[in-house]
Coordinates of C-alpha atoms in Angstrom, one line a residue:
M1 CA 68.1 2.6 -2.7
T2 CA 68.6 5.5 -5.0
I3 CA 66.9 5.3 -8.3
P4 CA 69.1 6.3 -11.3
Y5 CA 68.1 9.8 -12.7
R6 CA 67.2 8.5 -16.1
L7 CA 65.1 5.7 -14.6
A8 CA 63.4 8.2 -12.4
I9 CA 62.5 10.3 -15.4
I10 CA 61.1 7.3 -17.2
L11 CA 59.0 6.3 -14.2
S12 CA 57.8 9.8 -13.8
I13 CA 56.6 9.9 -17.5
F14 CA 55.0 6.5 -17.1
Y15 CA 53.2 7.7 -13.9
C16 CA 51.9 10.8 -15.5
A17 CA 50.7 8.9 -18.6
S18 CA 49.0 6.5 -16.3
E19 CA 47.3 9.3 -14.4
N20 CA 46.2 10.9 -17.7
V21 CA 44.7 7.6 -18.9
A22 CA 42.9 7.1 -15.6
A23 CA 41.6 10.6 -15.7
Q24 CA 40.4 10.2 -19.3
S25 CA 38.7 6.9 -18.3
N26 CA 37.0 8.5 -15.3
A27 CA 35.9 11.5 -17.4
A28 CA 34.5 9.2 -20.1
K29 CA 32.5 7.2 -17.6
P30 CA 28.9 8.5 -17.6
K31 CA 27.8 10.2 -14.4
P32 CA 24.2 10.4 -13.1
L33 CA 22.2 13.0 -14.9
V34 CA 20.1 13.8 -11.8
K35 CA 21.5 13.8 -8.3
D36 CA 18.9 15.5 -6.1
I37 CA 16.2 12.8 -6.5
Y38 CA 16.4 9.2 -7.5
T39 CA 15.3 8.4 -11.1
A40 CA 15.1 5.2 -13.2
D41 CA 13.7 3.7 -16.4
P42 CA 14.4 6.7 -18.6
S43 CA 12.2 7.0 -21.7
A44 CA 13.9 9.7 -23.8
H45 CA 12.4 11.6 -26.8
V46 CA 13.4 14.5 -29.0
F47 CA 10.6 17.1 -29.2
N48 CA 11.2 20.5 -30.9
G49 CA 14.9 20.0 -31.0
K50 CA 15.3 19.2 -27.3
I51 CA 15.7 16.0 -25.3
Y52 CA 12.9 15.2 -22.9
I53 CA 13.3 12.4 -20.4
Y54 CA 10.4 10.6 -18.8
P55 CA 11.7 8.5 -15.9
S56 CA 10.3 6.7 -12.9
H57 CA 10.8 8.6 -9.6
D58 CA 12.3 6.2 -7.0
V59 CA 11.6 6.9 -3.3
E60 CA 12.4 5.1 -0.1
S61 CA 9.1 3.7 1.2
N62 CA 10.7 1.0 3.5
V63 CA 8.8 -1.8 1.8
P64 CA 10.6 -5.2 2.0
Q65 CA 12.2 -6.4 -1.3
D66 CA 10.4 -9.2 -3.1
D67 CA 10.1 -10.8 -6.5
E68 CA 7.0 -8.8 -7.2
G69 CA 8.8 -5.5 -6.8
G70 CA 6.9 -4.3 -3.8
H71 CA 9.9 -2.1 -2.8
F72 CA 9.4 -0.1 -6.1
N73 CA 6.6 2.0 -4.6
M74 CA 6.8 5.2 -6.7
R75 CA 4.2 7.9 -6.5
D76 CA 4.8 10.6 -9.1
Y77 CA 6.7 11.6 -12.2
H78 CA 9.2 14.3 -12.8
I79 CA 10.1 15.2 -16.4
F80 CA 13.6 16.4 -17.3
S81 CA 14.7 18.4 -20.4
M82 CA 18.1 18.8 -22.0
D83 CA 19.2 21.4 -24.6
D84 CA 22.3 19.4 -25.4
I85 CA 23.5 15.8 -24.7
N86 CA 26.3 17.1 -22.6
G87 CA 24.2 19.8 -20.8
P88 CA 22.4 19.7 -17.5
A89 CA 19.1 17.8 -17.1
K90 CA 16.5 20.4 -15.9
D91 CA 13.8 19.1 -13.5
N92 CA 10.5 20.5 -14.6
G93 CA 8.7 19.5 -11.5
V94 CA 5.9 17.0 -10.8
A95 CA 4.1 16.2 -14.0
L96 CA 1.6 13.6 -12.7
D97 CA 0.9 12.3 -9.2
V98 CA -0.8 9.0 -8.4
K99 CA -3.4 10.8 -6.3
D100 CA -4.6 12.6 -9.4
I101 CA -5.3 9.3 -11.3
P102 CA -8.9 8.5 -10.6
W103 CA -8.6 4.7 -11.0
A104 CA -5.1 4.2 -9.5
G105 CA -4.1 2.3 -6.4
R106 CA -0.3 2.2 -6.0
Q107 CA 3.1 1.8 -7.7
L108 CA 3.5 4.3 -10.5
W109 CA 6.1 2.4 -12.6
A110 CA 8.1 3.1 -15.8
P111 CA 6.3 5.6 -18.2
D112 CA 6.7 6.7 -21.8
A113 CA 5.5 9.7 -23.9
A114 CA 4.5 10.6 -27.4
F115 CA 3.4 13.6 -29.4
K116 CA 0.7 13.8 -32.0
N117 CA -2.1 16.2 -33.2
G118 CA -0.6 19.0 -31.1
T119 CA -0.9 17.1 -27.8
Y120 CA 1.6 15.3 -25.6
Y121 CA 0.6 11.9 -24.2
L122 CA 2.1 10.4 -21.1
Y123 CA 1.6 6.6 -20.8
F124 CA 2.0 5.0 -17.4
P125 CA 1.5 1.6 -15.6
V126 CA 0.0 1.6 -12.2
K127 CA -1.9 -0.9 -10.1
D128 CA -5.6 -0.3 -10.0
K129 CA -7.6 -0.5 -6.7
K130 CA -7.6 -4.3 -7.0
D131 CA -3.8 -4.4 -7.3
V132 CA -3.8 -5.3 -11.0
F133 CA -1.4 -3.4 -13.3
R134 CA -3.1 -1.5 -16.1
I135 CA -1.8 1.2 -18.4
G136 CA -3.2 4.7 -18.3
V137 CA -2.8 7.8 -20.4
A138 CA -2.6 11.5 -19.5
T139 CA -2.5 14.5 -21.8
S140 CA -0.9 18.0 -21.9
K141 CA -0.2 20.8 -24.3
S142 CA 3.4 20.9 -23.0
P143 CA 6.0 18.1 -23.1
T144 CA 6.8 18.7 -19.4
G145 CA 3.2 18.8 -18.3
P146 CA 1.4 19.0 -16.0
F147 CA -0.6 16.0 -17.4
K148 CA -4.2 15.3 -16.8
S149 CA -5.1 11.6 -16.6
E150 CA -8.0 10.0 -18.3
A151 CA -10.7 8.7 -16.0
N152 CA -10.0 5.0 -16.8
P153 CA -7.1 2.8 -18.0
I154 CA -6.7 2.0 -21.7
P155 CA -9.3 -0.7 -22.4
G156 CA -7.6 -4.1 -22.9
S157 CA -4.4 -2.9 -21.4
Y158 CA -2.5 -4.8 -18.7
S159 CA 1.0 -5.3 -17.3
I160 CA 3.7 -2.7 -17.3
D161 CA 6.4 -0.7 -19.3
P162 CA 4.5 0.9 -22.1
A163 CA 6.9 2.0 -25.0
V164 CA 5.3 4.1 -27.7
F165 CA 6.8 4.2 -31.3
T166 CA 5.5 6.3 -34.2
D167 CA 6.7 5.0 -37.6
K168 CA 7.5 7.1 -40.6
D169 CA 4.0 6.5 -42.0
G170 CA 2.5 8.2 -38.9
K171 CA 1.2 4.9 -37.4
T172 CA 1.8 4.6 -33.7
Y173 CA 2.3 1.3 -31.8
M174 CA 2.5 0.6 -28.1
Y175 CA 4.8 -2.2 -26.8
F176 CA 4.3 -3.3 -23.3
G177 CA 4.7 -6.1 -20.7
G178 CA 6.9 -7.4 -18.0
I179 CA 6.9 -10.8 -16.1
W180 CA 7.3 -11.4 -12.4
G181 CA 6.1 -8.2 -10.7
G182 CA 4.9 -6.9 -14.0
Q183 CA 2.2 -9.6 -14.0
L184 CA 2.4 -10.5 -17.7
Q185 CA 2.5 -14.2 -16.8
R186 CA -0.9 -13.8 -15.2
W187 CA -2.5 -13.0 -18.5
H188 CA -1.0 -15.8 -20.7
T189 CA -4.4 -17.5 -21.1
G190 CA -6.2 -14.3 -21.8
K191 CA -7.7 -14.1 -18.3
Y192 CA -6.0 -12.9 -15.1
D193 CA -4.6 -15.6 -12.9
A194 CA -3.1 -14.3 -9.7
S195 CA -1.6 -17.7 -8.8
L196 CA 1.3 -17.2 -11.3
K197 CA 4.1 -15.3 -9.5
T198 CA 7.1 -15.3 -11.8
D199 CA 7.3 -17.2 -15.1
L200 CA 4.9 -19.8 -16.5
G201 CA 5.7 -22.2 -13.7
K202 CA 7.9 -25.2 -13.1
G203 CA 8.0 -27.9 -15.7
R204 CA 7.4 -25.5 -18.5
E205 CA 10.9 -24.3 -19.1
N206 CA 11.0 -25.9 -22.6
E207 CA 7.9 -24.0 -23.8
P208 CA 8.2 -20.8 -25.8
A209 CA 9.0 -17.9 -23.5
L210 CA 6.3 -15.3 -22.6
T211 CA 6.4 -12.4 -25.1
A212 CA 5.9 -8.7 -24.9
K213 CA 2.7 -7.3 -26.5
V214 CA 2.2 -4.8 -29.3
A215 CA -1.0 -2.9 -30.3
R216 CA -1.4 -0.2 -32.9
M217 CA -3.0 3.0 -31.4
K218 CA -6.0 4.8 -32.7
D219 CA -5.3 8.3 -34.1
N220 CA -6.6 9.8 -30.9
M221 CA -3.7 8.0 -29.1
L222 CA -6.0 7.2 -26.2
V223 CA -7.0 3.6 -27.0
F224 CA -5.9 0.6 -28.9
D225 CA -7.0 0.1 -32.5
E226 CA -6.7 -3.7 -32.3
S227 CA -6.2 -6.5 -29.8
P228 CA -2.6 -6.8 -28.6
K229 CA -0.4 -9.2 -30.5
N230 CA 2.6 -11.3 -29.4
V231 CA 6.1 -9.8 -30.0
V232 CA 7.8 -13.1 -30.9
I233 CA 11.6 -13.3 -30.7
L234 CA 13.3 -16.0 -32.7
D235 CA 16.7 -17.6 -32.4
E236 CA 19.2 -18.0 -35.1
N237 CA 17.3 -21.1 -36.4
G238 CA 14.0 -19.3 -36.6
K239 CA 12.6 -21.0 -33.5
P240 CA 10.9 -19.0 -30.7
L241 CA 13.1 -18.4 -27.7
L242 CA 12.3 -20.7 -24.8
A243 CA 11.4 -19.9 -21.3
K244 CA 14.6 -21.5 -20.0
D245 CA 16.7 -19.2 -22.3
T246 CA 17.0 -16.5 -19.6
D247 CA 20.0 -14.8 -21.3
R248 CA 17.9 -14.0 -24.3
R249 CA 14.2 -14.1 -23.5
F250 CA 12.1 -11.1 -22.9
F251 CA 11.5 -10.0 -19.3
E252 CA 10.5 -6.3 -19.3
G253 CA 11.6 -2.9 -20.4
A254 CA 10.6 -2.9 -24.1
W255 CA 11.8 -0.2 -26.5
M256 CA 11.5 0.2 -30.3
H257 CA 13.5 2.3 -32.7
R258 CA 14.0 2.2 -36.4
F259 CA 17.4 2.3 -38.1
G260 CA 17.3 2.3 -41.9
D261 CA 14.5 -0.1 -43.0
K262 CA 14.9 -2.3 -39.9
Y263 CA 13.0 -2.3 -36.6
Y264 CA 15.0 -2.8 -33.5
F265 CA 13.1 -4.3 -30.5
S266 CA 15.3 -4.0 -27.4
Y267 CA 14.5 -5.1 -23.9
S268 CA 15.7 -6.3 -20.5
T269 CA 16.3 -10.0 -19.7
G270 CA 15.5 -9.2 -16.1
D271 CA 17.0 -11.8 -13.7
T272 CA 20.1 -12.1 -16.0
H273 CA 20.5 -8.3 -16.1
L274 CA 21.2 -7.8 -19.7
L275 CA 19.9 -5.3 -22.3
A276 CA 19.3 -7.3 -25.5
Y277 CA 17.9 -6.7 -29.0
A278 CA 16.3 -8.4 -31.9
V279 CA 15.6 -7.1 -35.4
S280 CA 12.7 -7.4 -37.9
S281 CA 11.5 -5.9 -41.2
S282 CA 8.1 -5.2 -39.5
P283 CA 7.1 -3.3 -36.4
Y284 CA 5.0 -6.4 -35.4
G285 CA 7.9 -8.8 -35.9
P286 CA 8.7 -11.6 -35.7
F287 CA 12.1 -10.4 -34.5
T288 CA 15.4 -12.3 -34.7
Y289 CA 17.6 -12.1 -31.7
K290 CA 20.9 -10.3 -32.5
G291 CA 22.8 -9.8 -29.3
V292 CA 23.5 -7.8 -26.1
I293 CA 23.4 -4.0 -26.1
M294 CA 24.6 -3.6 -22.5
K295 CA 26.0 -5.9 -19.9
P296 CA 24.8 -5.8 -16.3
V297 CA 24.9 -2.5 -14.5
T298 CA 25.1 -2.1 -10.7
G299 CA 21.7 -2.9 -9.2
W300 CA 19.2 -5.6 -10.0
T301 CA 17.1 -3.9 -12.6
T302 CA 18.0 -2.6 -16.1
H303 CA 15.8 -0.4 -18.3
H304 CA 16.6 1.8 -21.2
S305 CA 15.7 3.9 -24.2
I306 CA 17.4 4.8 -27.5
I307 CA 17.2 8.0 -29.5
E308 CA 18.9 9.8 -32.3
F309 CA 20.0 13.4 -31.6
K310 CA 21.9 15.7 -33.9
G311 CA 23.1 12.8 -36.1
K312 CA 24.3 10.5 -33.3
W313 CA 22.6 7.7 -31.4
Y314 CA 22.4 7.5 -27.6
I315 CA 21.2 5.1 -24.9
F316 CA 19.6 6.3 -21.7
Y317 CA 19.7 3.8 -18.8
H318 CA 20.1 3.6 -15.0
D319 CA 22.3 2.1 -12.3
V320 CA 22.7 2.6 -8.6
E321 CA 25.9 4.6 -8.4
L322 CA 24.4 7.2 -6.0
S323 CA 22.7 4.9 -3.5
G324 CA 24.0 1.4 -3.9
K325 CA 20.4 0.2 -3.4
T326 CA 18.5 -1.5 -6.2
H327 CA 15.3 0.5 -5.6
L328 CA 17.0 3.9 -5.5
R329 CA 18.4 4.4 -9.0
N330 CA 19.9 7.2 -11.1
I331 CA 19.7 7.7 -14.9
K332 CA 22.6 8.1 -17.2
V333 CA 23.3 8.5 -20.9
R334 CA 26.1 7.4 -23.3
E335 CA 26.6 7.2 -27.0
L336 CA 25.5 4.0 -28.8
A337 CA 27.9 2.7 -31.4
R338 CA 27.1 0.4 -34.4
E339 CA 29.0 -1.8 -36.8
K340 CA 28.7 -1.0 -40.5
D341 CA 25.9 -3.6 -40.9
G342 CA 23.8 -1.8 -38.3
S343 CA 24.4 -4.3 -35.5
I344 CA 24.9 -2.6 -32.1
K345 CA 28.2 -2.8 -30.3
T346 CA 28.0 -4.3 -26.8
I347 CA 28.6 -1.8 -23.9
N348 CA 30.4 -2.7 -20.8
P349 CA 29.0 -0.1 -18.3

């Protein structure tokens, strides 16, 4: 059947418009920042006007997948730098290797970094020689390293995912913890209990959920200045979130940023695959749950960081676009939008 000339023109215009919309959509979709190695858990910071990213370095070690994360068997860190948010991410090489950490055993998981007193500090979780996660610290005069590890883990540290935040008054706090493979549940009595594999255990779903921990750092940035405290997240009625509230409770991947006079504690809900956030007037909390930052990405895990750069806010995160495998991830970045009241607009990745 012959299409009338005018109709053909209209269909041609519609087709071209559709192609343009699709092209714009694809162009707007963030692509992996790094493609030659696998990277995850990106902790981003602005130092000296540049962006530095401190991610995990995923590798294929052929370890079977399990709830304790044995297949995440990372061994070193690469640090990336960006002059511009739309520019390339430069690989500055290996900054720290597990073999150079005197007390380490295996599994060099998600790190973070800080700068104070002319020194850069790299904080990292790794299992010790007894297979217990501790948090260590290494130092360098350069934001890209190489970093030299302290001889022992931070006294009183445990679990995973250190996130270090320095407030406007110069005080620095470390937020940390992760359940399941992160072992936080094994410390809920104050002593290590290897029998707890995931959450608190069956029959305790109506108890308050396990919380992340926070401790102020000493000025030397090498040790805690106090015993770690609970990072309590409250619901809209001022009650602590319960263990069964898996869409809102803390699982792992803590991050802290300040917007105006409010402190934004953001985190992963783990097995429900959301990035969520809660707000407080104090870096210690308690924090009131506010909503979802990002809906599930491809892959099991989700982990992020949030920074301000040249007047705009950005979220760094990961998915599995390159590999399709949950333990071989790639980092991405996109702009973070807020409502006028400071609340964060939910992202559909």
